[in-house]
Structure formats: structure tokens, C-alpha cells
């Protein structure tokens, strides 16, 4: 019999205790893997979902609320700005592209986003490209003749079950102005997948307050300057103006990342404590198992087994437990990350990848095996030092 | 015996101090200031030969980060003036006040719009149009970014010793 087969036999001999030890290791590892993957995934989700536009101009208020609402469709919409601000920006020599946005209301939780055709236009500087899966885009209709045509993001279409030609509305007051689905977009891997797009005229037409307003309202204007070096002056100009604020979307996201870094530090401490608890559990498990079978070890020694062999058996046992727990933990961690990512996407629209493979998984597995073996070192030394004469005395 | 001890002592001192001496006299990264950059711009959007002579060389520039590009800071702008200061200083207008920075790898800093950062990378001077970022006059590629607490921002007329070398 080899050392490995003896070790496995010992583990099978106390199956419940061995299984519980492996499960506790797996739970600890799952927690580490899921936490790290989710933290990274959220950051990656924010980066990949970030807008290609360099500046967002909206009403005075929280910059974070403005960016989260306009770009990621989270949080509430900021107060309105006047449509004239968009017109002025369009005529500004420094502005290359200006896209008006009006947000508010939702259908089955999928946010309404009113804009114009420029939002879907492709450009060399845009990473995001919109492709239609079916139908067509809505036209840039004039304010006095809204078409009430809507284009659904991929997830919005799947979630609502709406098809081309379907008419829908939410809330009694909207019953007179139902929207008609004319197009469905392919997935972009961003918050746009969960949006319902239509024209600004339709938005103003279906909202009673906006209908009565002479100067129509907007939530924000997305801006791409002709020259990046004009960005600071555009930013400053709209920040010192009494009715608007200008926000660099990446600046807001970097602030969010800074806050996440603090949370990650706290999480790292918690995970380290979890790691120590799991190690202690492995140690206690192996130690008590070694104490229980001192008589067996003494018998093995009496039959000719060397001290080194006894030491190796206990080390292989703890190493095997750590390896099984580690592999189970990595798999479990990915499952937990997948479930959490799905929940996050449903509730907040943030698209994260739960299957980020890299150096993390092998590094965690190697560390778990190493530390698990280390936890079995003292019990192994105890087994190594087992005296034959002392432990083979008659039990009576 | 004493002779061997002396030889060992001299050898130890040689090993310990000679590399330090060599490093002290080694290449020092020149620092460029916004004052120098502004001063170098000609009426036809060209730049002086003095500034052009830094092209292709590694330089250090201190300034405020304007996250104009993606949030991973693979591209951003460096400015003399903070993007968030609404009361201080004149608004930077035009190419002269900003340097376009392309990071070497993922930038791992705690972003603070009110903090001065030091970037070190390969300098490029001269007008160039890029389909993704548009026209730019000063660029730094393969940049490394680090915090530069307490760094002095030089004004027009002032020259740091390293950068004023011909």
C-alpha cells in the first residue's frame, strides 16, 4: 500500500468528519473567489458600460446621480434642464457631437430613454455600436407630430416579451399615448440593453407637464468635444453657470472605484479572518484524528513503518482535504458569483462577468493546498513522535 | 591576518558604495513644465525646436488629471489647472494647457481631481490628429503615473534645473 492509499483509507474511515472539513474549506474558498470575482466584475462592468461621450451636462445636483442615471440607468433622474441648453451646445464651436437625453418612467422596470438618432450613430471614437436585431429605429419626429414609436434593448425585449408591432403603456394616464414597438436592438453588454428608447417628441407628447411647456425639458446632454483640450473650458463653463452642471463620467466612476477600494480593503480583512478560521478548523480536525488513532499509528510503527512514513500519511491527508475543498470552493465560488451577477444585472442593470479566469484561481488553489498541508503539520509531527511502547499498552 | 581583514573591509566598502556613486551620476529624467510648453507654441500651432528636442525621450510632467477618456485611465489629459476647481485660475483653453497621456498599463492610483500627479513617459511634440481622441499638440506615451504630493508647479519664467538644460 502506498502512502496515498493509506491516507485516502484513513479519510474514508472518518467520512463525515473529512467531508465536513472539506466543505468548510470549500465554503471559505467560495467566499474568497466570489468576492474577488464580483468586485472585479463590478469594476469591469462599470468600465465596459461607460459612455463614449466625455461630458454630461445636466441640472445642478449630485454628479454621481447624473452619471448613474443617464449612463447606467440607476438612481432617479436629476431635475430637468431646458432644451435651449442643448441647442446652444449644438451651436458651440467647441462641441463635436451633442446628444439630448430625457429620462423618467419605465415599463415593467425597464427605463424609458428619450433621445434622437445621434445616440445610435457609429463613429470612429465610439466603442459601442448599435445593431438592430429586428425592425428599424424610430424617426427624429418634429415636436408637433410625435410618432410614439419605441426601440427596445435586447434585455428589455426579452424581459417584457414585447414584439415588433406590439403597443404598450404603463399607468392609466399613459393609456392615451401607447408606444408601438418598431425595433429591437442586439445586446450591447451595457445598460442600454435594459432601456426602452423613443423620440423626444414622443416623450414630451405623452407627459402632460412637458406637453404644456413652451420650452421643452431634458434631463441631460451628452457631449463629445471637437478637441479634447476644449473639455476643461466646456466643463468649467457649465459648472459656473447657475442652472447646469457638467460632469466627466470617468471622473465619477473613478470616485466610485475609490469608494469600492475602501470596501475591498474591509472585505480583504474579513476574508483573511475567514481563512484563519478555516485553517484552524483543518488543524483541529487533523489533530483530533491523530489523537484518536495513536494506537493505530503505534501498531503501524511496531509492524515496521518508519516515522517519516507516518508523518507523510498525515500530511497527505490534510493536503488531500485542502485540494478537494479548494477545487470545490473554486467551482462553488463561480456559481455564487454567477448568481450574484444575475441578481445585480436584474436589479441594477450592471452587466458583470462571473467567469473571469486568470491567475486568481491557480493562485488560490495553490495557497489553499499549501496552507492546508501546513495546518496538518503539527498533527503530523504528533504522529511522528508517537511512542510505540506507550501507545500499545493493553487497554484494560 | 590583519591584511586579509583590510582587504575584505575595502572590498565590502567598494561593493556597498560604488554602485550608489554610479547611480548618482546616471541619467536623470528631465522635467517639463506647462510654462515651458505654453512658451514653446508658435502662432502656426508649431512648437519650438527646444521642446521638439524632447520628442522620443522620457520626460516627467506634473499636473492635474482630467479623466477625459475611459475610466481605466488608459488615456487621460494632464492639465495645469484642476478640472474641478471652479474658482481658481483661468480656464484652460486650447492645446497649450493640456498634455494627452497614454498609460503604459493599468493605472493604479487613488484618483483625486484636486491632487497633483507626476507622469513619466515618452514625450511627443507636434500637431497630430487621431481618429479616437482628435487633434493634439503634446502627448506622453507609455506613461507611468504616481502621486506627487507637495510638488511645485512652475510658473512662466521659472525653470527647474533638470529641464532647463539644453
Coordinates of C-alpha atoms in Angstrom, one line a residue:
Chain A
X1 CA 0.0 0.0 0.0
X2 CA 1.3 3.4 -0.9
X3 CA 1.2 6.5 1.4
X4 CA -1.6 8.0 -0.7
X5 CA -3.8 4.9 -0.5
X6 CA -3.4 4.7 3.3
X7 CA -4.2 8.4 3.6
X8 CA -7.3 8.0 1.5
X9 CA -8.3 5.0 3.5
X10 CA -8.0 7.0 6.7
X11 CA -10.1 9.8 5.2
X12 CA -12.8 7.3 4.2
X13 CA -12.7 5.8 7.7
X14 CA -14.0 9.1 9.1
X15 CA -16.1 10.1 6.1
X16 CA -18.4 12.6 8.0
X17 CA -15.6 14.5 9.6
X18 CA -13.5 14.5 6.4
X19 CA -16.5 15.7 4.3
X20 CA -17.3 18.5 6.8
X21 CA -13.7 19.6 6.8
X22 CA -13.6 19.7 3.0
X23 CA -16.9 21.5 2.9
X24 CA -15.7 24.2 5.4
X25 CA -12.6 24.7 3.2
X26 CA -14.8 24.9 0.1
X27 CA -17.1 27.5 1.7
X28 CA -14.1 29.7 2.7
X29 CA -12.6 29.4 -0.7
X30 CA -16.0 30.1 -2.4
X31 CA -16.3 33.3 -0.3
X32 CA -12.9 34.4 -1.4
X33 CA -13.4 33.6 -5.1
X34 CA -17.0 35.0 -5.3
X35 CA -16.0 38.2 -3.5
X36 CA -12.9 38.8 -5.7
X37 CA -14.7 38.0 -9.0
X38 CA -17.7 40.1 -8.1
X39 CA -15.6 43.1 -7.0
X40 CA -13.5 42.9 -10.3
X41 CA -16.7 42.2 -12.3
X42 CA -18.5 45.3 -10.9
X43 CA -15.5 47.4 -11.8
X44 CA -15.2 45.8 -15.3
X45 CA -18.9 46.3 -15.7
X46 CA -18.7 50.0 -15.0
X47 CA -15.7 50.4 -17.3
X48 CA -17.3 48.5 -20.2
X49 CA -20.6 50.1 -19.7
X50 CA -19.1 53.6 -19.5
X51 CA -20.3 56.1 -22.1
X52 CA -18.1 57.1 -25.1
X53 CA -19.1 60.7 -24.5
X54 CA -16.7 62.8 -22.5
X55 CA -19.0 65.2 -20.7
X56 CA -22.6 65.0 -19.4
X57 CA -24.4 68.3 -18.9
X58 CA -27.4 68.2 -16.6
X59 CA -29.2 70.1 -13.8
X60 CA -27.4 71.2 -10.7
X61 CA -27.3 68.4 -8.1
X62 CA -25.3 65.2 -7.5
X63 CA -22.7 64.4 -10.2
X64 CA -22.9 60.8 -9.3
X65 CA -26.7 60.7 -9.6
X66 CA -26.5 62.3 -13.0
X67 CA -24.0 59.8 -14.4
X68 CA -25.6 56.8 -12.7
X69 CA -29.0 57.8 -14.1
X70 CA -28.0 58.9 -17.6
X71 CA -25.3 56.3 -18.3
X72 CA -26.2 53.3 -16.2
X73 CA -30.0 53.9 -15.7
X74 CA -29.6 53.6 -12.0
X75 CA -30.9 56.0 -9.3
X76 CA -33.6 58.7 -10.0
X77 CA -33.4 61.2 -12.8
X78 CA -32.0 64.6 -11.9
X79 CA -34.2 67.7 -12.3
X80 CA -34.8 69.0 -15.8
X81 CA -32.8 71.4 -17.9
X82 CA -34.2 73.5 -20.7
X83 CA -34.0 72.3 -24.3
X84 CA -32.3 75.6 -25.2
X85 CA -29.2 74.4 -23.4
X86 CA -28.9 71.6 -25.9
X87 CA -29.5 74.0 -28.9
X88 CA -26.7 76.3 -27.5
X89 CA -24.3 73.4 -27.2
X90 CA -25.1 72.2 -30.7
X91 CA -24.1 75.6 -32.0
X92 CA -21.0 75.8 -29.8
X93 CA -17.8 75.7 -32.0
X94 CA -16.1 73.5 -29.5
X95 CA -18.7 70.8 -29.5
X96 CA -18.4 68.0 -32.0
X97 CA -21.5 65.9 -31.1
X98 CA -24.3 66.8 -28.6
X99 CA -27.0 64.2 -27.8
X100 CA -30.1 65.2 -25.8
X101 CA -31.5 62.8 -23.3
X102 CA -34.7 62.7 -21.3
X103 CA -35.2 60.0 -18.7
X104 CA -38.1 59.2 -16.5
X105 CA -40.8 56.5 -16.1
X106 CA -40.4 52.9 -17.0
X107 CA -42.3 49.9 -18.3
X108 CA -42.1 46.7 -16.2
X109 CA -39.0 48.3 -14.6
X110 CA -37.3 48.9 -17.9
X111 CA -36.4 52.6 -18.1
X112 CA -37.7 55.0 -20.8
X113 CA -34.9 56.8 -22.5
X114 CA -35.9 59.6 -24.9
X115 CA -33.2 60.7 -27.3
X116 CA -32.6 61.3 -31.0
X117 CA -30.9 59.3 -33.8
X118 CA -27.4 60.7 -32.9
X119 CA -27.4 58.4 -29.9
X120 CA -27.3 55.3 -32.1
X121 CA -24.8 56.7 -34.7
X122 CA -21.5 55.0 -35.2
X123 CA -18.2 56.9 -35.1
X124 CA -14.5 56.1 -35.1
X125 CA -14.3 57.3 -31.5
X126 CA -17.2 55.2 -30.3
X127 CA -16.5 51.7 -28.9
X128 CA -20.2 50.9 -28.7
X129 CA -22.1 50.0 -31.9
X130 CA -25.8 49.5 -32.1
X131 CA -27.1 46.8 -34.3
X132 CA -30.8 46.1 -34.9
X133 CA -31.9 42.5 -34.3
X134 CA -35.3 43.3 -35.8
X135 CA -37.3 46.2 -37.2
X136 CA -36.0 49.8 -37.5
X137 CA -35.1 52.8 -35.4
X138 CA -37.6 55.5 -34.6
X139 CA -37.5 58.7 -36.7
X140 CA -36.4 62.1 -35.3
X141 CA -40.0 63.4 -35.5
X142 CA -41.0 67.1 -35.0
X143 CA -42.4 68.1 -31.6
X144 CA -45.8 68.7 -33.0
X145 CA -46.1 65.2 -34.6
X146 CA -44.8 62.5 -32.3
X147 CA -44.9 59.0 -33.6
X148 CA -44.8 57.2 -30.3
X149 CA -42.6 54.6 -31.8
X150 CA -40.2 52.7 -29.5
X151 CA -37.0 50.6 -29.9
X152 CA -36.3 48.1 -27.2
X153 CA -32.9 47.0 -25.8
X154 CA -32.2 43.2 -26.0
X155 CA -32.9 42.5 -22.4
X156 CA -36.0 44.8 -22.3
X157 CA -37.5 42.9 -25.2
X158 CA -36.8 39.5 -23.6
X159 CA -38.0 40.7 -20.2
X160 CA -41.2 42.3 -21.3
X161 CA -42.0 39.8 -24.1
X162 CA -42.9 42.6 -26.5
X163 CA -42.6 42.0 -30.2
X164 CA -42.5 44.3 -33.3
X165 CA -45.9 45.9 -33.7
X166 CA -47.0 45.5 -30.1
X167 CA -48.4 48.5 -28.3
X168 CA -47.8 49.2 -24.6
X169 CA -48.1 51.7 -21.9
X170 CA -47.8 51.8 -18.1
X171 CA -50.1 53.8 -15.8
X172 CA -53.6 55.0 -16.5
X173 CA -52.6 58.5 -17.6
X174 CA -50.4 57.0 -20.4
X175 CA -53.3 55.0 -21.9
X176 CA -54.0 57.6 -24.5
X177 CA -50.4 57.6 -25.7
X178 CA -49.3 54.0 -26.1
X179 CA -45.9 53.3 -27.6
X180 CA -45.5 51.0 -30.6
X181 CA -42.5 48.7 -30.9
X182 CA -40.8 49.3 -34.2
X183 CA -37.3 47.8 -33.4
X184 CA -35.3 45.6 -31.2
X185 CA -31.6 46.1 -30.6
X186 CA -28.9 43.4 -30.3
X187 CA -27.2 43.1 -27.0
X188 CA -24.5 45.7 -26.3
X189 CA -23.4 44.3 -22.9
X190 CA -24.4 47.6 -21.3
X191 CA -27.3 49.3 -19.5
X192 CA -28.7 50.1 -23.0
X193 CA -29.9 46.5 -23.1
X194 CA -32.4 47.3 -20.4
X195 CA -33.7 50.5 -21.9
X196 CA -36.8 51.4 -24.0
X197 CA -35.8 54.1 -26.4
X198 CA -38.1 56.6 -28.2
X199 CA -38.1 60.1 -29.6
X200 CA -38.0 63.3 -27.5
X201 CA -41.3 64.4 -29.2
X202 CA -43.0 61.2 -28.1
X203 CA -41.6 61.8 -24.5
X204 CA -42.9 65.4 -24.4
X205 CA -46.2 64.3 -26.0
X206 CA -47.0 61.6 -23.5
X207 CA -46.2 63.6 -20.4
X208 CA -48.8 66.2 -19.5
X209 CA -46.4 68.7 -17.9
X210 CA -44.0 68.6 -20.8
X211 CA -46.8 68.9 -23.3
X212 CA -47.8 72.3 -21.8
X213 CA -44.3 73.7 -21.6
X214 CA -43.2 76.2 -24.2
X215 CA -39.5 75.4 -23.7
X216 CA -39.3 71.7 -23.6
X217 CA -37.4 69.8 -20.8
X218 CA -34.4 67.5 -21.0
X219 CA -32.6 65.5 -18.4
X220 CA -29.1 65.8 -19.8
X221 CA -26.9 66.4 -22.9
X222 CA -24.1 64.1 -23.8
X223 CA -21.1 65.9 -25.3
X224 CA -18.1 64.9 -27.4
X225 CA -15.9 67.9 -28.0
X226 CA -14.1 68.5 -31.3
X227 CA -10.8 68.8 -29.5
X228 CA -10.3 67.1 -26.1
X229 CA -8.4 70.2 -25.0
X230 CA -11.7 72.1 -25.1
X231 CA -13.1 69.8 -22.5
X232 CA -11.9 71.7 -19.4
X233 CA -13.4 75.0 -20.7
X234 CA -16.7 73.4 -21.5
X235 CA -16.7 71.7 -18.1
X236 CA -15.9 74.9 -16.3
X237 CA -18.4 77.0 -18.2
X238 CA -21.4 74.7 -17.4
X239 CA -20.3 74.3 -13.8
X240 CA -20.1 78.0 -13.1
X241 CA -23.5 78.6 -14.8
X242 CA -26.3 78.8 -12.2
X243 CA -28.6 76.3 -13.8
X244 CA -26.3 73.5 -15.1
X245 CA -23.5 71.2 -14.0
X246 CA -21.1 69.4 -16.3
X247 CA -19.7 66.1 -15.2
X248 CA -16.8 64.0 -16.6
X249 CA -18.4 60.5 -16.4
X250 CA -15.0 58.8 -15.9
X251 CA -14.3 61.1 -13.0
X252 CA -17.4 60.0 -11.3
X253 CA -16.6 56.3 -12.0
X254 CA -13.1 56.8 -10.6
X255 CA -14.7 58.2 -7.4
X256 CA -16.9 55.2 -7.2
X257 CA -13.8 53.0 -7.7
X258 CA -12.1 54.8 -4.8
X259 CA -15.1 54.1 -2.5
X260 CA -15.1 50.5 -3.7
X261 CA -11.3 50.2 -2.9
X262 CA -12.2 51.0 0.8
X263 CA -14.9 48.4 0.8
X264 CA -12.4 45.9 -0.8
X265 CA -9.9 46.6 2.0
X266 CA -12.5 45.8 4.6
X267 CA -13.5 42.7 2.6
X268 CA -9.9 41.6 2.4
X269 CA -9.6 41.7 6.2
X270 CA -12.9 39.7 6.6
X271 CA -11.6 37.1 4.1
X272 CA -8.3 36.9 5.9
X273 CA -10.2 36.1 9.2
X274 CA -12.3 33.5 7.3
X275 CA -9.1 32.0 6.0
X276 CA -7.6 31.7 9.5
X277 CA -10.9 30.2 10.9
X278 CA -10.9 27.5 8.1
X279 CA -7.2 26.8 8.8
X280 CA -7.9 26.4 12.5
X281 CA -10.8 24.0 11.6
X282 CA -8.5 21.9 9.5
X283 CA -5.9 21.9 12.2
X284 CA -8.4 20.9 14.9
X285 CA -9.9 18.2 12.7
X286 CA -6.5 16.7 11.9
X287 CA -5.2 17.0 15.4
X288 CA -8.2 15.2 16.9
X289 CA -8.0 12.5 14.2
X290 CA -4.3 11.9 15.0
X291 CA -5.0 11.7 18.8
X292 CA -7.8 9.2 18.1
X293 CA -5.6 6.9 16.2
X294 CA -2.4 7.0 18.2
X295 CA -2.8 3.3 18.9
X296 CA -3.1 2.5 15.2
X297 CA -0.1 4.6 14.5
X298 CA 1.8 2.7 17.2
X299 CA 0.8 -0.6 15.7
X300 CA 2.0 0.6 12.2
X301 CA 5.3 1.6 13.8
X302 CA 5.5 -1.8 15.6
X303 CA 5.0 -3.5 12.2
X304 CA 7.9 -1.6 10.7
X305 CA 6.5 1.7 9.4
X306 CA 9.1 4.4 9.7
X307 CA 8.4 7.7 11.5
X308 CA 8.7 9.6 8.2
X309 CA 6.0 7.4 6.6
X310 CA 3.6 8.2 9.5
X311 CA 4.4 11.9 9.1
X312 CA 3.8 11.8 5.3
X313 CA 0.5 10.0 5.7
X314 CA -1.0 12.8 7.9
X315 CA 0.4 15.5 5.6
X316 CA -1.1 13.8 2.5
X317 CA -4.4 13.5 4.4
X318 CA -4.5 17.3 5.1
X319 CA -3.2 18.1 1.6
X320 CA -6.0 15.9 0.0
X321 CA -8.7 17.6 2.2
X322 CA -7.3 21.0 1.2
X323 CA -7.2 20.1 -2.5
X324 CA -10.7 18.7 -2.6
X325 CA -12.0 21.7 -0.6
X326 CA -10.1 24.1 -2.8
X327 CA -11.4 22.7 -6.1
X328 CA -14.9 22.6 -4.7
X329 CA -14.6 26.1 -3.4
X330 CA -13.4 27.5 -6.8
X331 CA -16.4 25.8 -8.5
X332 CA -18.8 27.0 -5.8
X333 CA -17.3 30.5 -5.9
X334 CA -18.0 30.8 -9.6
X335 CA -21.6 29.5 -9.1
X336 CA -22.1 32.1 -6.3
X337 CA -20.6 34.8 -8.5
X338 CA -22.9 33.8 -11.4
X339 CA -26.0 34.0 -9.2
X340 CA -24.9 37.3 -7.7
X341 CA -24.1 38.8 -11.2
X342 CA -27.5 37.7 -12.5
X343 CA -29.2 39.4 -9.5
X344 CA -27.1 42.5 -10.0
X345 CA -28.0 42.7 -13.7
X346 CA -31.7 42.2 -13.0
X347 CA -31.8 44.8 -10.1
X348 CA -29.4 47.4 -11.3
X349 CA -28.7 46.7 -14.9
X350 CA -24.9 46.5 -14.3
X351 CA -23.5 43.8 -16.6
X352 CA -20.7 41.9 -14.9
X353 CA -18.8 38.8 -16.0
X354 CA -18.8 36.0 -13.3
X355 CA -16.3 33.8 -15.3
X356 CA -13.1 35.9 -15.1
X357 CA -10.3 33.3 -15.3
X358 CA -6.8 34.3 -14.7
X359 CA -4.0 33.9 -12.2
X360 CA -6.6 34.1 -9.3
X361 CA -7.9 30.5 -9.5
X362 CA -4.5 28.7 -9.6
X363 CA -3.0 31.1 -7.0
X364 CA -5.9 30.4 -4.6
X365 CA -5.8 26.6 -5.2
X366 CA -2.0 26.5 -4.6
X367 CA -2.3 28.7 -1.5
X368 CA -5.2 26.5 -0.1
X369 CA -3.2 23.3 -0.6
X370 CA -0.1 24.8 0.9
X371 CA -1.9 26.3 3.9
X372 CA -4.0 23.1 4.3
X373 CA -0.8 21.0 4.4
X374 CA 0.7 23.5 6.8
X375 CA -2.3 23.1 9.1
X376 CA -1.7 19.4 9.2
X377 CA 2.0 19.8 10.1
X378 CA 1.6 19.8 13.9
X379 CA -0.7 16.8 13.9
X380 CA 1.8 15.1 11.6
X381 CA 4.6 15.8 14.0
X382 CA 2.5 14.5 16.8
X383 CA 2.0 11.3 14.8
X384 CA 5.8 11.3 14.0
X385 CA 6.6 11.4 17.8
X386 CA 4.1 8.7 18.7
X387 CA 5.9 6.2 21.1
X388 CA 5.2 2.6 20.3
X389 CA 5.6 1.3 23.9
X390 CA 3.4 4.0 25.4
X391 CA 0.5 3.5 23.0
X392 CA 0.5 -0.3 22.7
X393 CA -0.2 -1.0 26.4
X394 CA -3.3 -3.1 27.0
X395 CA -6.5 -1.1 27.1
X396 CA -7.7 -2.8 30.3
Chain B
X1 CA 45.6 38.0 9.2
X2 CA 45.1 41.8 9.6
X3 CA 46.0 42.2 5.9
X4 CA 43.2 39.9 4.8
X5 CA 40.8 41.7 7.1
X6 CA 41.7 45.0 5.5
X7 CA 41.3 43.6 2.0
X8 CA 37.8 42.2 3.0
X9 CA 36.8 45.6 4.5
X10 CA 37.9 47.6 1.4
X11 CA 36.1 45.1 -0.9
X12 CA 32.9 45.4 1.2
X13 CA 33.0 49.2 1.2
X14 CA 33.7 49.1 -2.6
X15 CA 30.7 46.8 -3.2
X16 CA 28.5 48.9 -0.9
X17 CA 29.3 52.4 -2.2
X18 CA 30.5 52.3 -5.8
X19 CA 27.1 51.4 -7.3
X20 CA 25.5 54.3 -5.3
X21 CA 28.1 56.6 -6.8
X22 CA 27.5 55.3 -10.3
X23 CA 23.7 55.7 -9.9
X24 CA 24.1 59.3 -8.6
X25 CA 25.8 60.2 -11.8
X26 CA 23.4 58.3 -14.1
X27 CA 20.6 59.6 -16.4
X28 CA 18.1 61.8 -14.7
X29 CA 14.6 62.1 -16.2
X30 CA 14.1 65.8 -17.3
X31 CA 11.0 67.5 -16.1
X32 CA 8.9 69.7 -18.4
X33 CA 6.6 72.3 -17.1
X34 CA 3.4 73.7 -18.5
X35 CA 5.1 77.1 -18.6
X36 CA 7.7 75.6 -21.0
X37 CA 5.0 74.0 -23.1
X38 CA 3.0 77.2 -23.4
X39 CA 6.1 79.2 -24.2
X40 CA 7.1 76.8 -27.0
X41 CA 3.9 77.3 -29.0
X42 CA 4.2 79.3 -32.2
X43 CA 1.5 81.2 -34.0
X44 CA 1.1 78.5 -36.6
X45 CA 0.4 75.8 -34.0
X46 CA 4.0 74.6 -34.3
X47 CA 6.4 74.2 -31.4
X48 CA 10.0 75.3 -30.8
X49 CA 12.9 73.1 -31.6
X50 CA 13.9 73.1 -27.9
X51 CA 10.6 71.4 -27.0
X52 CA 10.8 69.2 -30.1
X53 CA 14.2 68.0 -29.0
X54 CA 12.5 66.2 -26.1
X55 CA 10.4 64.1 -28.6
X56 CA 11.1 60.4 -28.2
X57 CA 12.7 61.0 -24.9
X58 CA 11.4 60.1 -21.4
X59 CA 10.2 63.2 -19.5
X60 CA 8.4 63.9 -16.3
X61 CA 5.4 66.3 -16.1
X62 CA 3.5 67.3 -13.0
X63 CA -0.2 68.3 -13.2
X64 CA -3.8 67.6 -12.5
X65 CA -5.5 64.5 -14.1
X66 CA -8.6 65.2 -16.3
X67 CA -10.2 61.8 -16.9
X68 CA -11.3 62.7 -20.5
X69 CA -11.0 59.1 -21.7
X70 CA -12.2 55.7 -20.3
X71 CA -12.3 55.2 -16.5
X72 CA -9.4 52.7 -16.7
X73 CA -7.3 55.8 -17.4
X74 CA -5.6 54.2 -20.4
X75 CA -5.9 57.7 -21.8
X76 CA -6.4 61.0 -19.9
X77 CA -5.3 64.6 -20.0
X78 CA -2.9 66.3 -17.8
X79 CA -3.6 70.0 -17.0
X80 CA -2.0 72.8 -15.2
X81 CA -5.4 73.5 -13.6
X82 CA -7.7 71.1 -11.8
X83 CA -10.8 70.1 -13.6
X84 CA -12.9 70.5 -10.5
X85 CA -11.7 73.9 -9.3
X86 CA -14.5 76.3 -10.2
X87 CA -13.0 79.4 -8.6
X88 CA -9.2 79.1 -9.0
X89 CA -7.2 80.1 -12.1
X90 CA -8.1 80.8 -15.6
X91 CA -10.0 78.2 -17.6
X92 CA -7.5 76.3 -19.7
X93 CA -8.3 76.9 -23.4
X94 CA -6.6 75.4 -26.3
X95 CA -3.9 72.8 -26.9
X96 CA -1.3 74.6 -24.9
X97 CA -2.7 73.9 -21.5
X98 CA -3.1 70.1 -21.7
X99 CA -0.9 67.1 -22.3
X100 CA -2.5 63.9 -23.8
X101 CA -1.4 61.0 -21.8
X102 CA -1.5 57.3 -22.8
X103 CA -0.8 55.0 -20.0
X104 CA 1.7 52.1 -20.3
X105 CA -0.5 49.7 -18.4
X106 CA -3.5 49.8 -16.0
X107 CA -3.1 52.9 -13.8
X108 CA -3.5 52.0 -10.2
X109 CA -3.9 55.3 -8.3
X110 CA -6.4 56.8 -6.0
X111 CA -7.9 59.4 -8.3
X112 CA -8.3 62.8 -6.8
X113 CA -9.1 65.7 -9.1
X114 CA -7.5 68.1 -6.7
X115 CA -4.2 66.3 -6.4
X116 CA -1.1 66.8 -8.4
X117 CA 0.2 63.7 -10.1
X118 CA 3.6 63.0 -11.7
X119 CA 3.6 61.3 -15.0
X120 CA 6.7 59.8 -16.6
X121 CA 6.7 58.7 -20.2
X122 CA 7.9 59.2 -23.8
X123 CA 7.2 62.7 -24.9
X124 CA 5.9 63.7 -28.3
X125 CA 5.5 67.3 -29.5
X126 CA 3.8 68.5 -32.7
X127 CA 0.3 68.6 -34.0
X128 CA -1.2 65.1 -34.7
X129 CA -4.8 64.1 -35.4
X130 CA -6.1 60.8 -34.0
X131 CA -9.5 59.3 -35.0
X132 CA -10.3 58.5 -31.5
X133 CA -9.0 61.4 -29.5
X134 CA -8.9 64.2 -32.1
X135 CA -6.0 66.6 -32.7
X136 CA -3.3 67.0 -30.0
X137 CA -0.1 69.0 -29.7
X138 CA 1.7 67.4 -26.7
X139 CA 1.5 63.7 -25.9
X140 CA 3.1 61.4 -23.5
X141 CA 3.1 57.7 -24.3
X142 CA 3.8 54.6 -22.2
X143 CA 3.2 56.8 -19.2
X144 CA 3.6 55.8 -15.6
X145 CA 1.6 57.7 -13.0
X146 CA 2.4 58.4 -9.4
X147 CA 1.3 60.9 -6.8
X148 CA 3.4 64.0 -6.5
X149 CA 2.4 65.4 -3.1
X150 CA 3.8 68.8 -2.4
X151 CA 5.2 69.1 -5.9
X152 CA 5.8 72.6 -7.1
X153 CA 4.0 73.8 -10.3
X154 CA 6.5 76.1 -12.0
X155 CA 5.2 79.4 -13.4
X156 CA 6.2 81.1 -16.6
X157 CA 9.8 82.3 -16.3
X158 CA 10.7 79.7 -13.7
X159 CA 12.8 76.7 -14.9
X160 CA 13.6 73.6 -12.9
X161 CA 17.3 72.8 -13.2
X162 CA 16.9 69.5 -15.0
X163 CA 14.5 70.8 -17.7
X164 CA 16.4 74.0 -18.4
X165 CA 19.4 72.0 -19.6
X166 CA 19.9 72.4 -23.4

